[in-house]
Amino acid sequence: MRLITLTRTVGHSNPTFAINYTKTQVQNVLIPTRNVASKSRASALRRAIRKSRIISEESAATTSKKYGLLALAGSSAMGLGALCYYGLGLSNQIGAVDKLAIWPDYVRDRIKTTYGHLIVGLGVTAVSAASLFRTKLAYRFMTANPLLAMGGSLVAMIGTSYICHSIPYQEGLLNSKHLAWLVHAGTLGFVISPLMFMGGPLLMRAAAITGGVVGGLSMIAICAPSEKFLSWGGPLGLALGGVCMASIGSAFIPATGMLGAGLYSISLYGGLIVFGGLLLYDTQKLVKKAETHSIYHPVKYDPINESISVYMDIINIFVRIATILAGGGSRRR
Protein backbone atom coordinates (compact mmCIF):
# COMPACT_ATOMS: atom_id res chain seq x y z
CA MET A 1 0.00 0.00 0.00
CA ARG A 2 1.30 3.45 -0.96
CA LEU A 3 2.58 5.58 1.97
CA ILE A 4 2.16 9.30 2.56
CA THR A 5 5.22 10.69 4.36
CA LEU A 6 4.83 13.70 6.68
CA THR A 7 8.08 15.41 7.74
CA ARG A 8 8.33 17.34 11.00
CA THR A 9 11.31 19.26 12.36
CA VAL A 10 11.71 19.70 16.11
CA GLY A 11 14.04 22.67 16.94
CA HIS A 12 17.40 23.22 15.18
CA SER A 13 19.55 20.64 16.93
CA ASN A 14 17.29 17.63 16.63
CA PRO A 15 17.35 15.69 13.44
CA THR A 16 14.39 15.59 11.15
CA PHE A 17 12.30 12.50 11.49
CA ALA A 18 9.48 11.11 9.37
CA ILE A 19 6.12 9.79 10.45
CA ASN A 20 4.53 7.45 7.98
CA TYR A 21 0.74 7.26 7.66
CA THR A 22 -1.19 5.16 5.25
CA LYS A 23 -3.75 6.92 2.99
CA THR A 24 -6.54 5.04 4.75
CA GLN A 25 -5.50 6.40 8.14
CA VAL A 26 -5.43 9.97 6.82
CA GLN A 27 -8.94 9.54 5.40
CA ASN A 28 -10.15 8.19 8.73
CA VAL A 29 -8.91 11.36 10.37
CA LEU A 30 -10.50 13.71 7.83
CA ILE A 31 -13.86 11.99 7.21
CA PRO A 32 -15.30 12.48 10.76
CA THR A 33 -14.69 16.23 10.44
CA ARG A 34 -16.73 16.32 7.23
CA ASN A 35 -19.48 14.19 8.84
CA VAL A 36 -19.76 16.56 11.83
CA ALA A 37 -20.15 19.55 9.51
CA SER A 38 -22.83 17.75 7.49
CA LYS A 39 -24.72 16.80 10.61
CA SER A 40 -24.59 20.38 11.89
CA ARG A 41 -25.99 21.71 8.63
CA ALA A 42 -28.74 19.07 8.61
CA SER A 43 -29.63 19.85 12.22
CA ALA A 44 -29.80 23.58 11.47
CA LEU A 45 -32.01 22.87 8.44
CA ARG A 46 -34.36 20.72 10.53
CA ARG A 47 -34.61 23.45 13.18
CA ALA A 48 -35.39 26.04 10.50
CA ILE A 49 -38.10 23.83 8.98
CA ARG A 50 -39.58 23.11 12.40
CA LYS A 51 -39.61 26.84 13.27
CA SER A 52 -41.22 27.68 9.93
CA ARG A 53 -43.91 25.03 10.52
CA ILE A 54 -44.65 26.35 14.01
CA ILE A 55 -44.91 29.91 12.70
CA SER A 56 -47.25 28.73 9.93
CA GLU A 57 -49.45 26.86 12.44
CA GLU A 58 -49.60 29.85 14.76
CA SER A 59 -50.46 32.13 11.84
CA ALA A 60 -53.32 29.85 10.70
CA ALA A 61 -54.72 29.53 14.22
CA THR A 62 -54.40 33.27 14.88
CA THR A 63 -56.09 34.19 11.60
CA SER A 64 -59.01 31.82 12.09
CA LYS A 65 -59.43 32.93 15.70
CA LYS A 66 -59.37 36.60 14.67
CA TYR A 67 -62.15 36.15 12.12
CA GLY A 68 -64.15 34.02 14.53
CA LEU A 69 -63.93 36.66 17.25
CA LEU A 70 -64.88 39.39 14.77
CA ALA A 71 -67.98 37.46 13.72
CA LEU A 72 -68.85 36.81 17.36
CA ALA A 73 -68.37 40.47 18.27
CA GLY A 74 -70.56 41.57 15.37
CA SER A 75 -73.31 39.16 16.38
CA SER A 76 -73.09 40.32 20.00
CA ALA A 77 -73.39 43.96 18.94
CA MET A 78 -76.44 43.15 16.83
CA GLY A 79 -77.99 41.24 19.73
CA LEU A 80 -77.38 44.10 22.14
CA GLY A 81 -78.87 46.55 19.66
CA ALA A 82 -81.92 44.35 19.18
CA LEU A 83 -82.36 44.05 22.96
CA CYS A 84 -82.28 47.84 23.34
CA TYR A 85 -84.58 48.39 20.36
CA TYR A 86 -87.26 45.90 21.32
CA GLY A 87 -86.80 46.24 25.08
CA LEU A 88 -87.41 49.99 24.96
CA GLY A 89 -90.58 49.45 22.94
CA LEU A 90 -89.32 51.22 19.83
CA SER A 91 -90.95 48.65 17.56
CA ASN A 92 -94.49 49.39 16.39
CA GLN A 93 -95.44 45.70 16.62
CA ILE A 94 -96.42 43.87 19.79
CA GLY A 95 -94.40 41.03 21.20
CA ALA A 96 -95.02 38.25 23.68
CA VAL A 97 -94.25 40.54 26.61
CA ASP A 98 -97.10 42.81 25.51
CA LYS A 99 -99.54 39.90 25.53
CA LEU A 100 -98.86 38.77 29.09
CA ALA A 101 -101.85 40.65 30.43
CA ILE A 102 -104.29 39.06 27.99
CA TRP A 103 -102.96 35.51 28.04
CA PRO A 104 -105.39 32.90 29.37
CA ASP A 105 -104.28 31.01 32.44
CA TYR A 106 -103.60 27.83 30.49
CA VAL A 107 -101.05 29.62 28.27
CA ARG A 108 -99.19 30.87 31.33
CA ASP A 109 -99.30 27.37 32.86
CA ARG A 110 -97.93 25.84 29.67
CA ILE A 111 -94.97 28.22 29.49
CA LYS A 112 -94.30 27.86 33.21
CA THR A 113 -94.37 24.05 32.97
CA THR A 114 -92.11 24.07 29.91
CA TYR A 115 -89.45 26.19 31.56
CA GLY A 116 -89.78 24.11 34.73
CA HIS A 117 -88.88 20.99 32.74
CA LEU A 118 -86.05 22.93 31.11
CA ILE A 119 -84.50 23.86 34.46
CA VAL A 120 -84.86 20.32 35.84
CA GLY A 121 -83.33 18.85 32.68
CA LEU A 122 -80.30 21.12 32.93
CA GLY A 123 -79.92 20.19 36.59
CA VAL A 124 -80.06 16.46 35.83
CA THR A 125 -77.43 16.90 33.12
CA ALA A 126 -75.10 18.79 35.47
CA VAL A 127 -75.47 16.24 38.27
CA SER A 128 -74.97 13.26 35.96
CA ALA A 129 -71.86 14.86 34.38
CA ALA A 130 -70.29 15.49 37.80
CA SER A 131 -71.19 12.00 39.06
CA LEU A 132 -69.82 10.22 36.00
CA PHE A 133 -66.63 12.27 36.18
CA ARG A 134 -65.99 11.03 39.70
CA THR A 135 -66.35 7.41 38.59
CA LYS A 136 -63.53 7.84 36.01
CA LEU A 137 -65.91 7.05 33.15
CA ALA A 138 -65.12 10.43 31.60
CA TYR A 139 -61.43 9.50 31.41
CA ARG A 140 -62.23 6.18 29.76
CA PHE A 141 -64.55 7.96 27.36
CA MET A 142 -61.81 10.43 26.35
CA THR A 143 -59.16 7.73 25.90
CA ALA A 144 -61.42 5.50 23.82
CA ASN A 145 -61.33 5.27 20.05
CA PRO A 146 -62.30 8.77 18.78
CA LEU A 147 -64.52 7.46 15.98
CA LEU A 148 -66.21 5.00 18.31
CA ALA A 149 -66.73 7.68 20.98
CA MET A 150 -68.16 10.21 18.52
CA GLY A 151 -70.40 7.66 16.81
CA GLY A 152 -71.61 6.23 20.11
CA SER A 153 -72.38 9.70 21.46
CA LEU A 154 -74.43 10.63 18.40
CA VAL A 155 -76.35 7.36 18.46
CA ALA A 156 -77.07 7.67 22.18
CA MET A 157 -78.22 11.31 21.95
CA ILE A 158 -80.36 10.83 18.86
CA GLY A 159 -81.80 7.54 20.11
CA THR A 160 -82.84 8.80 23.54
CA SER A 161 -84.24 12.02 22.02
CA TYR A 162 -86.31 10.06 19.50
CA ILE A 163 -87.71 7.76 22.18
CA CYS A 164 -88.59 10.72 24.39
CA HIS A 165 -90.34 12.58 21.55
CA SER A 166 -92.27 9.49 20.46
CA ILE A 167 -93.95 8.87 23.85
CA PRO A 168 -97.18 10.86 24.30
CA TYR A 169 -97.21 13.31 27.17
CA GLN A 170 -99.32 12.44 30.19
CA GLU A 171 -99.86 14.59 33.20
CA GLY A 172 -98.49 13.17 36.39
CA LEU A 173 -95.49 13.21 38.62
CA LEU A 174 -93.54 10.35 37.02
CA ASN A 175 -94.41 8.17 34.05
CA SER A 176 -92.72 6.63 31.00
CA LYS A 177 -92.41 10.02 29.30
CA HIS A 178 -90.61 11.49 32.29
CA LEU A 179 -88.31 8.48 32.55
CA ALA A 180 -87.33 8.73 28.88
CA TRP A 181 -86.71 12.45 29.32
CA LEU A 182 -84.51 11.89 32.40
CA VAL A 183 -82.53 9.21 30.53
CA HIS A 184 -81.98 11.66 27.67
CA ALA A 185 -80.77 14.38 30.07
CA GLY A 186 -78.48 11.89 31.81
CA THR A 187 -77.06 10.77 28.46
CA LEU A 188 -76.17 14.36 27.62
CA GLY A 189 -74.47 14.59 31.01
CA PHE A 190 -72.33 11.57 30.12
CA VAL A 191 -71.41 13.07 26.73
CA ILE A 192 -70.27 16.41 28.19
CA SER A 193 -68.66 14.93 31.32
CA PRO A 194 -65.10 15.32 29.87
CA LEU A 195 -65.61 19.08 30.27
CA MET A 196 -65.09 18.51 34.00
CA PHE A 197 -61.35 18.22 33.29
CA MET A 198 -61.37 22.00 32.71
CA GLY A 199 -61.94 22.56 36.41
CA GLY A 200 -64.81 23.76 38.53
CA PRO A 201 -63.98 27.51 38.59
CA LEU A 202 -63.79 27.73 34.80
CA LEU A 203 -67.05 25.81 34.36
CA MET A 204 -68.77 28.05 36.89
CA ARG A 205 -67.66 31.09 34.90
CA ALA A 206 -68.88 29.44 31.72
CA ALA A 207 -72.24 28.67 33.36
CA ALA A 208 -72.60 32.28 34.55
CA ILE A 209 -71.79 33.66 31.09
CA THR A 210 -74.16 31.16 29.50
CA GLY A 211 -76.90 32.29 31.87
CA GLY A 212 -76.34 35.90 30.83
CA VAL A 213 -76.33 35.03 27.13
CA VAL A 214 -79.46 32.88 27.39
CA GLY A 215 -81.25 35.49 29.50
CA GLY A 216 -80.43 38.27 27.04
CA LEU A 217 -81.49 36.26 24.00
CA SER A 218 -84.70 35.15 25.72
CA MET A 219 -85.53 38.78 26.49
CA ILE A 220 -84.99 39.67 22.83
CA ALA A 221 -87.27 36.81 21.77
CA ILE A 222 -90.16 37.78 24.03
CA CYS A 223 -89.82 41.53 23.43
CA ALA A 224 -89.56 41.23 19.64
CA PRO A 225 -92.67 40.87 17.45
CA SER A 226 -94.20 37.44 17.95
CA GLU A 227 -93.14 36.00 14.58
CA LYS A 228 -89.96 38.00 14.02
CA PHE A 229 -87.61 35.04 14.34
CA LEU A 230 -89.97 32.26 13.23
CA SER A 231 -88.99 32.95 9.62
CA TRP A 232 -85.37 32.10 10.43
CA GLY A 233 -86.02 28.35 10.53
CA GLY A 234 -84.76 27.58 7.01
CA PRO A 235 -81.54 29.63 7.08
CA LEU A 236 -80.74 28.44 10.60
CA GLY A 237 -81.23 24.83 9.51
CA LEU A 238 -78.75 25.29 6.65
CA ALA A 239 -76.28 27.04 8.95
CA LEU A 240 -76.61 24.25 11.50
CA GLY A 241 -75.84 21.69 8.80
CA GLY A 242 -72.69 23.64 7.91
CA VAL A 243 -71.61 23.73 11.56
CA CYS A 244 -72.17 19.98 11.88
CA MET A 245 -70.09 19.30 8.77
CA ALA A 246 -67.33 21.58 10.08
CA SER A 247 -67.39 19.77 13.44
CA ILE A 248 -67.05 16.39 11.75
CA GLY A 249 -64.29 17.69 9.48
CA SER A 250 -62.33 19.20 12.36
CA ALA A 251 -62.35 15.78 14.05
CA PHE A 252 -60.33 14.33 11.14
CA ILE A 253 -58.34 17.32 9.83
CA PRO A 254 -55.74 18.65 12.30
CA ALA A 255 -56.10 22.33 13.21
CA THR A 256 -52.45 22.95 12.27
CA GLY A 257 -53.24 24.12 8.75
CA MET A 258 -55.47 26.84 7.38
CA LEU A 259 -58.24 24.37 6.42
CA GLY A 260 -58.29 22.58 9.77
CA ALA A 261 -58.11 25.83 11.75
CA GLY A 262 -60.91 27.31 9.64
CA LEU A 263 -63.17 24.29 10.19
CA TYR A 264 -62.50 24.40 13.91
CA SER A 265 -63.34 28.11 14.09
CA ILE A 266 -66.57 27.54 12.16
CA SER A 267 -67.51 24.79 14.59
CA LEU A 268 -66.62 26.87 17.66
CA TYR A 269 -67.48 30.50 16.93
CA GLY A 270 -69.91 29.85 14.09
CA GLY A 271 -71.67 27.24 16.21
CA LEU A 272 -72.05 29.73 19.06
CA ILE A 273 -73.68 32.25 16.70
CA VAL A 274 -75.94 29.63 15.11
CA PHE A 275 -77.16 28.22 18.41
CA GLY A 276 -77.81 31.74 19.65
CA GLY A 277 -80.05 32.25 16.62
CA LEU A 278 -81.71 28.89 17.24
CA LEU A 279 -82.44 29.94 20.81
CA LEU A 280 -84.31 32.99 19.49
CA TYR A 281 -86.22 30.80 17.05
CA ASP A 282 -87.04 28.03 19.52
CA THR A 283 -88.14 30.49 22.22
CA GLN A 284 -90.65 32.17 19.91
CA LYS A 285 -91.77 28.78 18.59
CA LEU A 286 -92.37 27.61 22.15
CA VAL A 287 -94.45 30.68 22.99
CA LYS A 288 -96.37 30.42 19.72
CA LYS A 289 -97.15 26.76 20.34
CA ALA A 290 -98.35 27.51 23.88
CA GLU A 291 -100.64 30.24 22.55
CA THR A 292 -102.12 28.43 19.56
CA HIS A 293 -102.33 24.76 20.61
CA SER A 294 -106.03 24.12 21.17
CA ILE A 295 -107.17 22.70 24.49
CA TYR A 296 -109.55 20.51 22.49
CA HIS A 297 -106.81 19.01 20.34
CA PRO A 298 -106.63 15.20 20.70
CA VAL A 299 -102.86 15.44 21.25
CA LYS A 300 -102.06 17.37 24.39
CA TYR A 301 -99.55 20.17 24.56
CA ASP A 302 -96.19 18.55 25.39
CA PRO A 303 -94.00 20.76 27.61
CA ILE A 304 -91.20 18.17 27.66
CA ASN A 305 -90.81 18.05 23.87
CA GLU A 306 -91.01 21.83 23.64
CA SER A 307 -88.33 22.25 26.29
CA ILE A 308 -85.84 19.86 24.66
CA SER A 309 -85.11 22.15 21.71
CA VAL A 310 -84.28 25.10 24.01
CA TYR A 311 -82.36 22.70 26.29
CA MET A 312 -80.12 21.56 23.41
CA ASP A 313 -79.47 25.16 22.39
CA ILE A 314 -78.33 26.02 25.92
CA ILE A 315 -76.09 22.94 26.20
CA ASN A 316 -74.35 23.75 22.92
CA ILE A 317 -73.88 27.39 23.89
CA PHE A 318 -72.40 26.34 27.25
CA VAL A 319 -69.97 23.86 25.68
CA ARG A 320 -68.64 26.45 23.25
CA ILE A 321 -68.29 29.17 25.85
CA ALA A 322 -66.38 26.78 28.14
CA THR A 323 -64.09 25.81 25.25
CA ILE A 324 -63.36 29.46 24.44
CA LEU A 325 -62.61 30.23 28.10
CA ALA A 326 -60.27 27.26 28.26
CA GLY A 327 -58.27 28.66 25.35
CA GLY A 328 -59.73 26.31 22.76
CA GLY A 329 -60.02 29.13 20.25
CA SER A 330 -56.25 28.96 19.71
CA ARG A 331 -55.86 25.21 20.00
CA ARG A 332 -53.24 23.44 17.93
CA ARG A 333 -53.16 19.73 17.44
Coordinates of C-alpha atoms in Angstrom, one line a residue, residues 58-248:
E58 CA -49.6 29.9 14.8
S59 CA -50.5 32.1 11.8
A60 CA -53.3 29.9 10.7
A61 CA -54.7 29.5 14.2
T62 CA -54.4 33.3 14.9
T63 CA -56.1 34.2 11.6
S64 CA -59.0 31.8 12.1
K65 CA -59.4 32.9 15.7
K66 CA -59.4 36.6 14.7
Y67 CA -62.1 36.1 12.1
G68 CA -64.1 34.0 14.5
L69 CA -63.9 36.7 17.2
L70 CA -64.9 39.4 14.8
A71 CA -68.0 37.5 13.7
L72 CA -68.9 36.8 17.4
A73 CA -68.4 40.5 18.3
G74 CA -70.6 41.6 15.4
S75 CA -73.3 39.2 16.4
S76 CA -73.1 40.3 20.0
A77 CA -73.4 44.0 18.9
M78 CA -76.4 43.1 16.8
G79 CA -78.0 41.2 19.7
L80 CA -77.4 44.1 22.1
G81 CA -78.9 46.6 19.7
A82 CA -81.9 44.4 19.2
L83 CA -82.4 44.1 23.0
C84 CA -82.3 47.8 23.3
Y85 CA -84.6 48.4 20.4
Y86 CA -87.3 45.9 21.3
G87 CA -86.8 46.2 25.1
L88 CA -87.4 50.0 25.0
G89 CA -90.6 49.5 22.9
L90 CA -89.3 51.2 19.8
S91 CA -90.9 48.7 17.6
N92 CA -94.5 49.4 16.4
Q93 CA -95.4 45.7 16.6
I94 CA -96.4 43.9 19.8
G95 CA -94.4 41.0 21.2
A96 CA -95.0 38.2 23.7
V97 CA -94.3 40.5 26.6
D98 CA -97.1 42.8 25.5
K99 CA -99.5 39.9 25.5
L100 CA -98.9 38.8 29.1
A101 CA -101.9 40.7 30.4
I102 CA -104.3 39.1 28.0
W103 CA -103.0 35.5 28.0
P104 CA -105.4 32.9 29.4
D105 CA -104.3 31.0 32.4
Y106 CA -103.6 27.8 30.5
V107 CA -101.0 29.6 28.3
R108 CA -99.2 30.9 31.3
D109 CA -99.3 27.4 32.9
R110 CA -97.9 25.8 29.7
I111 CA -95.0 28.2 29.5
K112 CA -94.3 27.9 33.2
T113 CA -94.4 24.1 33.0
T114 CA -92.1 24.1 29.9
Y115 CA -89.4 26.2 31.6
G116 CA -89.8 24.1 34.7
H117 CA -88.9 21.0 32.7
L118 CA -86.0 22.9 31.1
I119 CA -84.5 23.9 34.5
V120 CA -84.9 20.3 35.8
G121 CA -83.3 18.8 32.7
L122 CA -80.3 21.1 32.9
G123 CA -79.9 20.2 36.6
V124 CA -80.1 16.5 35.8
T125 CA -77.4 16.9 33.1
A126 CA -75.1 18.8 35.5
V127 CA -75.5 16.2 38.3
S128 CA -75.0 13.3 36.0
A129 CA -71.9 14.9 34.4
A130 CA -70.3 15.5 37.8
S131 CA -71.2 12.0 39.1
L132 CA -69.8 10.2 36.0
F133 CA -66.6 12.3 36.2
R134 CA -66.0 11.0 39.7
T135 CA -66.3 7.4 38.6
K136 CA -63.5 7.8 36.0
L137 CA -65.9 7.0 33.2
A138 CA -65.1 10.4 31.6
Y139 CA -61.4 9.5 31.4
R140 CA -62.2 6.2 29.8
F141 CA -64.5 8.0 27.4
M142 CA -61.8 10.4 26.3
T143 CA -59.2 7.7 25.9
A144 CA -61.4 5.5 23.8
N145 CA -61.3 5.3 20.0
P146 CA -62.3 8.8 18.8
L147 CA -64.5 7.5 16.0
L148 CA -66.2 5.0 18.3
A149 CA -66.7 7.7 21.0
M150 CA -68.2 10.2 18.5
G151 CA -70.4 7.7 16.8
G152 CA -71.6 6.2 20.1
S153 CA -72.4 9.7 21.5
L154 CA -74.4 10.6 18.4
V155 CA -76.4 7.4 18.5
A156 CA -77.1 7.7 22.2
M157 CA -78.2 11.3 22.0
I158 CA -80.4 10.8 18.9
G159 CA -81.8 7.5 20.1
T160 CA -82.8 8.8 23.5
S161 CA -84.2 12.0 22.0
Y162 CA -86.3 10.1 19.5
I163 CA -87.7 7.8 22.2
C164 CA -88.6 10.7 24.4
H165 CA -90.3 12.6 21.6
S166 CA -92.3 9.5 20.5
I167 CA -93.9 8.9 23.8
P168 CA -97.2 10.9 24.3
Y169 CA -97.2 13.3 27.2
Q170 CA -99.3 12.4 30.2
E171 CA -99.9 14.6 33.2
G172 CA -98.5 13.2 36.4
L173 CA -95.5 13.2 38.6
L174 CA -93.5 10.4 37.0
N175 CA -94.4 8.2 34.0
S176 CA -92.7 6.6 31.0
K177 CA -92.4 10.0 29.3
H178 CA -90.6 11.5 32.3
L179 CA -88.3 8.5 32.6
A180 CA -87.3 8.7 28.9
W181 CA -86.7 12.5 29.3
L182 CA -84.5 11.9 32.4
V183 CA -82.5 9.2 30.5
H184 CA -82.0 11.7 27.7
A185 CA -80.8 14.4 30.1
G186 CA -78.5 11.9 31.8
T187 CA -77.1 10.8 28.5
L188 CA -76.2 14.4 27.6
G189 CA -74.5 14.6 31.0
F190 CA -72.3 11.6 30.1
V191 CA -71.4 13.1 26.7
I192 CA -70.3 16.4 28.2
S193 CA -68.7 14.9 31.3
P194 CA -65.1 15.3 29.9
L195 CA -65.6 19.1 30.3
M196 CA -65.1 18.5 34.0
F197 CA -61.4 18.2 33.3
M198 CA -61.4 22.0 32.7
G199 CA -61.9 22.6 36.4
G200 CA -64.8 23.8 38.5
P201 CA -64.0 27.5 38.6
L202 CA -63.8 27.7 34.8
L203 CA -67.1 25.8 34.4
M204 CA -68.8 28.0 36.9
R205 CA -67.7 31.1 34.9
A206 CA -68.9 29.4 31.7
A207 CA -72.2 28.7 33.4
A208 CA -72.6 32.3 34.6
I209 CA -71.8 33.7 31.1
T210 CA -74.2 31.2 29.5
G211 CA -76.9 32.3 31.9
G212 CA -76.3 35.9 30.8
V213 CA -76.3 35.0 27.1
V214 CA -79.5 32.9 27.4
G215 CA -81.2 35.5 29.5
G216 CA -80.4 38.3 27.0
L217 CA -81.5 36.3 24.0
S218 CA -84.7 35.1 25.7
M219 CA -85.5 38.8 26.5
I220 CA -85.0 39.7 22.8
A221 CA -87.3 36.8 21.8
I222 CA -90.2 37.8 24.0
C223 CA -89.8 41.5 23.4
A224 CA -89.6 41.2 19.6
P225 CA -92.7 40.9 17.4
S226 CA -94.2 37.4 17.9
E227 CA -93.1 36.0 14.6
K228 CA -90.0 38.0 14.0
F229 CA -87.6 35.0 14.3
L230 CA -90.0 32.3 13.2
S231 CA -89.0 33.0 9.6
W232 CA -85.4 32.1 10.4
G233 CA -86.0 28.4 10.5
G234 CA -84.8 27.6 7.0
P235 CA -81.5 29.6 7.1
L236 CA -80.7 28.4 10.6
G237 CA -81.2 24.8 9.5
L238 CA -78.8 25.3 6.6
A239 CA -76.3 27.0 8.9
L240 CA -76.6 24.2 11.5
G241 CA -75.8 21.7 8.8
G242 CA -72.7 23.6 7.9
V243 CA -71.6 23.7 11.6
C244 CA -72.2 20.0 11.9
M245 CA -70.1 19.3 8.8
A246 CA -67.3 21.6 10.1
S247 CA -67.4 19.8 13.4
I248 CA -67.0 16.4 11.7

